[in-house]
Coordinates of C-alpha atoms in Angstrom, one line a residue:
M15 CA 0.1 0.0 0.0
S16 CA 1.5 3.4 -1.0
L17 CA 2.0 6.1 1.6
K18 CA -0.8 8.2 2.7
A19 CA 0.3 11.7 3.4
I20 CA -3.2 13.2 3.7
K21 CA -5.9 11.6 6.0
Y22 CA -9.2 12.9 6.4
N23 CA -12.4 11.3 7.6
N24 CA -15.7 13.1 8.9
G25 CA -14.2 16.5 9.5
K26 CA -10.8 15.2 11.0
L27 CA -7.7 16.1 9.1
E28 CA -4.0 14.8 9.5
I29 CA -1.1 15.4 7.3
L30 CA 2.4 13.9 7.3
D31 CA 4.7 16.7 8.4
Q32 CA 7.2 16.7 5.3
L33 CA 9.6 19.0 7.2
L34 CA 10.6 16.1 9.5
L35 CA 11.1 13.7 6.6
P36 CA 13.0 11.3 6.4
A37 CA 14.3 11.3 9.7
Q38 CA 11.0 11.1 11.5
S39 CA 7.3 10.2 10.2
K40 CA 4.9 12.2 12.2
Y41 CA 1.4 13.0 11.4
I42 CA 0.0 16.5 12.6
D43 CA -3.6 17.6 13.1
V44 CA -5.0 20.2 11.1
N45 CA -7.9 21.6 13.1
G46 CA -9.1 24.5 10.7
V47 CA -8.1 27.1 8.2
E48 CA -5.2 28.9 10.2
D49 CA -3.7 25.4 10.9
G50 CA -3.9 24.7 7.1
W51 CA -2.5 28.2 6.3
K52 CA 0.6 27.4 8.3
A53 CA 1.1 23.9 7.2
I54 CA 1.2 25.2 3.6
N55 CA 3.2 28.3 4.4
K56 CA 5.8 26.5 6.4
M57 CA 6.1 23.7 3.8
Q58 CA 4.7 21.0 6.1
V59 CA 2.7 20.0 3.1
R60 CA 4.1 20.7 -0.5
G61 CA 3.2 19.8 -4.0
A62 CA 0.7 22.0 -6.0
P63 CA -2.0 19.3 -5.9
A64 CA -1.6 18.4 -2.2
I65 CA -1.5 22.1 -1.3
A66 CA -4.9 22.7 -2.9
I67 CA -6.4 19.5 -1.1
V68 CA -5.0 20.4 2.3
G69 CA -6.1 23.8 2.1
C70 CA -9.8 23.0 1.0
L71 CA -9.9 20.4 3.5
S72 CA -8.8 22.5 6.4
L73 CA -11.8 24.8 5.4
A74 CA -14.1 21.6 5.4
V75 CA -12.7 20.9 9.1
E76 CA -13.7 24.3 10.3
I77 CA -17.1 24.4 8.9
F78 CA -18.0 20.7 9.7
D79 CA -19.4 21.2 13.0
E80 CA -20.3 25.0 12.4
T81 CA -24.0 26.1 12.3
F82 CA -25.0 28.7 9.9
D83 CA -28.2 31.2 10.3
T84 CA -28.2 31.8 6.5
K85 CA -26.8 30.9 3.2
Q86 CA -25.1 34.4 3.0
S87 CA -23.0 34.0 6.2
L88 CA -21.8 30.7 4.9
K89 CA -20.9 32.0 1.5
Q90 CA -19.1 35.0 3.1
E91 CA -17.0 32.7 5.4
V92 CA -16.0 30.2 2.9
E93 CA -15.0 33.0 0.4
G94 CA -13.0 34.8 3.0
K95 CA -11.1 31.8 4.3
L96 CA -10.7 30.4 0.7
N97 CA -8.9 33.6 -0.2
Y98 CA -6.9 33.8 3.1
L99 CA -5.7 30.1 2.2
V100 CA -4.4 31.4 -1.4
S101 CA -2.2 33.9 0.3
A102 CA -0.4 31.1 2.1
R103 CA 1.7 30.5 -0.8
P104 CA 0.2 32.7 -3.8
T105 CA 2.4 30.9 -6.5
A106 CA 0.7 27.5 -6.0
V107 CA -2.0 28.0 -8.8
N108 CA -3.9 24.7 -7.9
M109 CA -5.1 26.3 -4.6
K110 CA -6.1 29.3 -6.4
L111 CA -8.0 27.6 -8.9
A112 CA -9.8 25.4 -6.3
A113 CA -10.8 28.5 -4.4
E114 CA -12.2 30.1 -7.5
D115 CA -14.1 27.0 -8.4
L116 CA -15.6 26.6 -4.7
I117 CA -16.5 30.4 -4.8
V118 CA -18.4 30.0 -7.7
L119 CA -20.0 26.9 -6.3
A120 CA -21.0 28.9 -3.1
N121 CA -22.4 31.7 -5.0
A122 CA -24.4 29.4 -7.1
L123 CA -25.9 27.4 -4.0
S124 CA -26.6 30.7 -2.2
Q125 CA -28.9 32.1 -5.0
D126 CA -30.8 28.7 -5.4
E127 CA -33.9 29.3 -3.6
S128 CA -34.6 25.7 -3.6
V129 CA -31.7 24.9 -1.6
S130 CA -31.6 25.3 2.4
V131 CA -28.6 26.6 4.3
D132 CA -27.9 22.8 5.7
V133 CA -28.1 21.3 2.1
M134 CA -25.8 24.1 0.9
K135 CA -23.3 23.5 3.5
E136 CA -23.6 19.6 2.8
R137 CA -23.2 20.0 -1.0
F138 CA -20.0 22.3 -0.3
L139 CA -18.4 19.8 2.0
K140 CA -19.0 17.0 -0.5
A141 CA -17.4 19.2 -3.2
I142 CA -14.3 19.6 -1.0
E143 CA -14.0 15.8 0.0
A144 CA -14.4 14.8 -3.7
M145 CA -11.2 16.3 -4.5
L146 CA -9.4 13.9 -2.5
E147 CA -11.0 11.0 -4.1
K148 CA -10.7 12.7 -7.7
D149 CA -7.0 13.2 -7.4
I150 CA -6.3 9.7 -6.4
A151 CA -8.5 8.4 -9.2
D152 CA -6.8 10.5 -11.6
N153 CA -3.3 9.6 -10.2
M154 CA -4.3 5.7 -10.7
A155 CA -5.3 6.4 -14.2
I156 CA -2.1 8.1 -15.0
G157 CA -0.4 5.1 -13.5
K158 CA -2.1 2.5 -15.7
N159 CA -1.7 4.5 -18.7
G160 CA 2.1 5.2 -18.2
A161 CA 2.6 1.5 -17.3
D162 CA 0.8 0.3 -20.5
I163 CA 2.9 2.8 -22.8
I164 CA 6.1 1.8 -21.3
L165 CA 5.4 -1.8 -21.6
S166 CA 4.1 -1.5 -25.1
N167 CA 7.4 -2.3 -26.8
I168 CA 8.8 -4.7 -24.1
P169 CA 8.7 -8.2 -24.7
N170 CA 5.9 -9.8 -22.8
G171 CA 6.7 -10.8 -19.3
N172 CA 10.1 -8.8 -19.3
S173 CA 10.7 -6.3 -16.4
V174 CA 12.1 -2.9 -16.8
K175 CA 14.4 -0.4 -15.3
V176 CA 13.1 3.3 -15.0
L177 CA 14.4 6.6 -13.8
T178 CA 12.4 9.3 -12.1
H179 CA 13.4 12.9 -11.1
C180 CA 12.1 14.8 -8.1
N181 CA 9.1 13.9 -6.0
T182 CA 5.9 13.1 -7.7
G183 CA 4.3 10.7 -5.4
S184 CA 1.8 10.5 -2.5
L185 CA 3.8 13.4 -0.7
A186 CA 3.0 15.8 -3.6
T187 CA -0.6 14.6 -4.3
A188 CA -3.7 13.1 -2.5
G189 CA -2.0 9.8 -2.8
Y190 CA -0.4 7.1 -5.5
G191 CA 1.4 9.9 -7.6
T192 CA 1.9 10.9 -11.2
A193 CA 5.1 9.8 -12.2
L194 CA 5.5 7.7 -9.3
G195 CA 2.2 6.5 -9.7
V196 CA 3.4 4.9 -13.2
I197 CA 6.3 3.2 -11.2
R198 CA 4.0 1.9 -8.6
K199 CA 1.7 0.4 -11.4
L200 CA 4.9 -1.2 -13.0
H201 CA 5.5 -2.9 -9.5
E202 CA 2.0 -4.0 -9.0
L203 CA 2.3 -5.8 -12.4
N204 CA 5.4 -7.4 -11.3
R205 CA 7.2 -5.7 -14.2
L206 CA 9.4 -3.2 -12.4
E207 CA 12.9 -4.5 -12.1
H208 CA 14.4 -1.5 -10.6
V209 CA 13.6 2.3 -10.2
F210 CA 16.8 4.9 -10.0
C211 CA 15.7 8.3 -8.4
T212 CA 17.8 11.5 -8.4
E213 CA 18.9 13.3 -5.4
T214 CA 17.2 16.6 -7.0
R215 CA 19.6 19.2 -5.8
P216 CA 19.6 21.7 -4.2
Y217 CA 16.3 21.1 -2.3
N218 CA 16.9 17.2 -2.4
Q219 CA 13.3 16.0 -2.9
G220 CA 14.4 13.1 -4.4
A221 CA 17.0 12.0 -1.8
R222 CA 14.6 13.0 1.0
L223 CA 11.1 12.3 -0.3
T224 CA 10.9 10.1 -3.3
A225 CA 13.4 7.7 -1.6
Y226 CA 11.4 7.8 1.5
E227 CA 8.4 6.7 -0.4
L228 CA 10.2 4.0 -2.3
V229 CA 11.6 2.4 0.9
H230 CA 8.2 2.9 2.4
D231 CA 6.6 0.8 -0.4
K232 CA 9.4 -1.8 -0.7
L233 CA 10.1 -1.1 -4.2
P234 CA 13.6 -2.1 -5.6
A235 CA 15.1 1.2 -5.9
T236 CA 18.4 3.0 -5.8
L237 CA 19.4 6.8 -5.2
I238 CA 21.8 8.4 -7.8
L239 CA 23.4 12.0 -7.9
D240 CA 22.0 14.2 -10.3
N241 CA 25.3 14.1 -12.3
M242 CA 25.3 10.2 -12.6
V243 CA 22.4 9.8 -15.1
A244 CA 24.7 9.8 -18.1
S245 CA 26.8 7.2 -16.9
L246 CA 23.6 5.3 -15.7
F247 CA 22.1 5.3 -19.4
K248 CA 25.5 4.2 -20.8
S249 CA 26.2 1.3 -18.2
R250 CA 22.6 0.1 -17.3
R251 CA 19.6 -1.0 -19.7
V252 CA 17.0 1.7 -18.8
A253 CA 13.8 1.3 -20.4
A254 CA 12.2 4.8 -19.7
V255 CA 12.5 8.2 -17.8
V256 CA 9.3 9.4 -16.2
V257 CA 8.9 12.5 -14.8
G258 CA 6.1 15.0 -13.4
A259 CA 5.2 18.5 -14.7
D260 CA 4.3 21.7 -13.0
R261 CA 3.1 23.1 -16.4
V262 CA 2.5 21.7 -19.8
A263 CA 2.3 24.3 -22.8
A264 CA 0.0 24.0 -25.8
N265 CA 2.9 22.8 -28.0
G266 CA 4.1 20.2 -25.4
D267 CA 7.0 22.0 -23.9
T268 CA 7.3 21.1 -20.1
A269 CA 8.1 23.0 -17.0
N270 CA 9.3 20.7 -14.3
K271 CA 12.0 20.8 -11.3
I272 CA 15.5 22.0 -12.4
G273 CA 17.4 19.0 -13.8
T274 CA 14.7 17.6 -16.0
Y275 CA 15.8 19.4 -19.1
Q276 CA 19.3 17.9 -18.9
I277 CA 18.2 14.4 -18.0
A278 CA 15.8 14.7 -21.2
V279 CA 18.9 15.8 -23.6
V280 CA 21.0 12.7 -22.2
A281 CA 17.9 10.4 -22.7
K282 CA 17.6 11.4 -26.1
Y283 CA 21.3 10.8 -26.9
H284 CA 20.9 7.2 -25.5
D285 CA 17.6 6.4 -27.1
V286 CA 15.9 6.2 -23.7
P287 CA 12.1 7.3 -24.1
F288 CA 11.2 10.1 -22.0
Y289 CA 7.6 10.5 -20.7
V290 CA 6.0 13.4 -18.6
A291 CA 3.3 12.3 -16.4
A292 CA 0.8 14.9 -15.3
P293 CA -3.1 15.4 -14.7
F294 CA -5.0 16.8 -17.3
T295 CA -5.3 20.0 -15.7
S296 CA -1.7 20.8 -15.7
I297 CA -1.8 21.4 -19.5
D298 CA -2.2 25.1 -20.0
L299 CA -3.4 25.8 -23.6
T300 CA -3.2 29.7 -23.1
I301 CA 0.5 29.3 -23.2
P302 CA 1.9 28.5 -26.9
S303 CA 5.2 27.4 -25.8
G304 CA 7.6 26.9 -22.7
D305 CA 9.2 30.4 -23.6
R306 CA 6.4 32.0 -22.0
I307 CA 6.5 30.1 -18.6
V308 CA 7.9 32.3 -15.8
I309 CA 10.5 30.4 -13.8
E310 CA 11.0 30.9 -10.3
E311 CA 14.3 31.6 -8.7
R312 CA 15.0 30.4 -5.1
P313 CA 17.4 31.8 -2.5
D314 CA 21.0 31.3 -2.4
R315 CA 21.0 29.7 0.7
E316 CA 19.6 26.5 -0.8
M317 CA 22.9 26.2 -2.9
T318 CA 25.3 27.3 -0.1
H319 CA 24.1 25.7 2.8
V320 CA 23.0 22.1 4.1
G321 CA 21.0 22.7 7.2
E322 CA 23.0 25.3 9.1
H323 CA 26.4 24.1 7.5
R324 CA 28.0 26.3 4.8
I325 CA 29.2 24.3 1.9
A326 CA 30.0 26.9 -0.8
A327 CA 32.8 29.4 -0.5
P328 CA 31.8 32.7 1.1
G329 CA 31.1 35.6 -1.6
I330 CA 30.4 33.4 -4.4
T331 CA 27.3 34.5 -6.2
C332 CA 24.6 32.0 -7.1
W333 CA 21.9 31.1 -9.7
N334 CA 19.3 29.0 -8.3
P335 CA 16.2 28.5 -10.7
A336 CA 13.7 26.3 -9.3
F337 CA 12.4 24.8 -12.6
D338 CA 13.5 24.4 -16.0
V339 CA 11.7 23.7 -19.5
T340 CA 12.0 20.6 -21.4
T341 CA 11.2 21.1 -25.0
A342 CA 8.6 19.2 -26.8
D343 CA 11.1 17.5 -29.4
L344 CA 12.5 15.8 -26.4
I345 CA 9.4 14.5 -25.0
T346 CA 8.2 10.8 -26.2
G347 CA 4.7 11.2 -24.8
I348 CA 2.5 13.2 -22.2
I349 CA 0.9 10.6 -19.8
T350 CA -2.4 11.9 -18.5
E351 CA -5.5 10.4 -16.8
R352 CA -7.2 10.8 -20.2
G353 CA -4.6 8.9 -22.4
V354 CA -0.9 9.5 -23.5
F355 CA -0.5 11.9 -26.2
K356 CA 2.5 13.0 -28.3
P357 CA 3.4 16.7 -27.8
A358 CA 2.5 17.6 -31.6
E359 CA -1.0 16.3 -31.0
L360 CA -1.7 17.4 -27.6
S361 CA -3.3 20.9 -28.3
K362 CA -5.9 19.3 -30.7
K363 CA -6.4 16.1 -28.5
V364 CA -7.1 18.4 -25.3
E365 CA -9.5 20.7 -27.2
E366 CA -11.5 17.8 -28.4
I367 CA -11.8 16.2 -25.2
L368 CA -12.9 19.6 -23.5
S369 CA -15.4 20.2 -26.3
A370 CA -16.9 16.8 -25.7
N371 CA -17.1 17.3 -22.1
N372 CA -19.0 20.6 -22.5
K373 CA -21.5 19.1 -24.8

């Protein structure tokens, strides 16, 4: 069973404190919006899908046992607290989009004269709780689609070695994971020979978090340094690379954790298929190419220090982009819960699916 970083049941929410990993596995209670805001702001929970889910569930916890006299008072409370949650980490777009959707729902329910205040609250809570279930279902679909495409060119019964970068598992989502979900599915099918995970400097999400999940799930795994990927491809028969995505542009260019681009370049040279695993909502058709994606730059200290210990020469300047963009020509396929798409066909396929859903 995969790691469960978010536990919610009947108005009670617990999260695995990621600041303590991998040294200590400790769940903490989230008793309302203030706790949710602090957990997001302090990065006790991280990963855009997980941030949105924990933020919204913290609101569900707060209103679960609360009584409202009018629909207007309920609407005002949820709108104010959702906007407050967005401020915890404003760049986490999933929280912002989730807040916007829930505010639209609250407005619609408040204006529907056939809906009582109790029914409004019940429907609102169900909408939040459904986020947790949907994210896990989407991740499991991504896992199946990814395992199927990776195994499609592998002789029947043979197992595979794969490489992943950064953390895309249960710690970054509601559960199961995107790229790590693909790896979990390969393992469930008894077709995973070995998974290699990179350390993912400078924040070390691979060494701290992905490695933690792989050990937890007892997957056959090895940690490598970021600068070992080319040697790995040269010396080992790696069947595929599978990574996550923070945003996919309309042409298939993909922004992901720094270091992804160089892995894609090396994979291309060694004829290793390179797959991006991401939920359908991560595809942004309003951005034509990766050149338009704004790249966050992080503090120098992440590079110059490990904990309180300085490892870089004092006085040296640093460049610390958090993400890079892998161009579409380096990507074999984009794995979503709706299917696997080649970058060249992505925009058309997404528009067709969205159009069909709106009919």
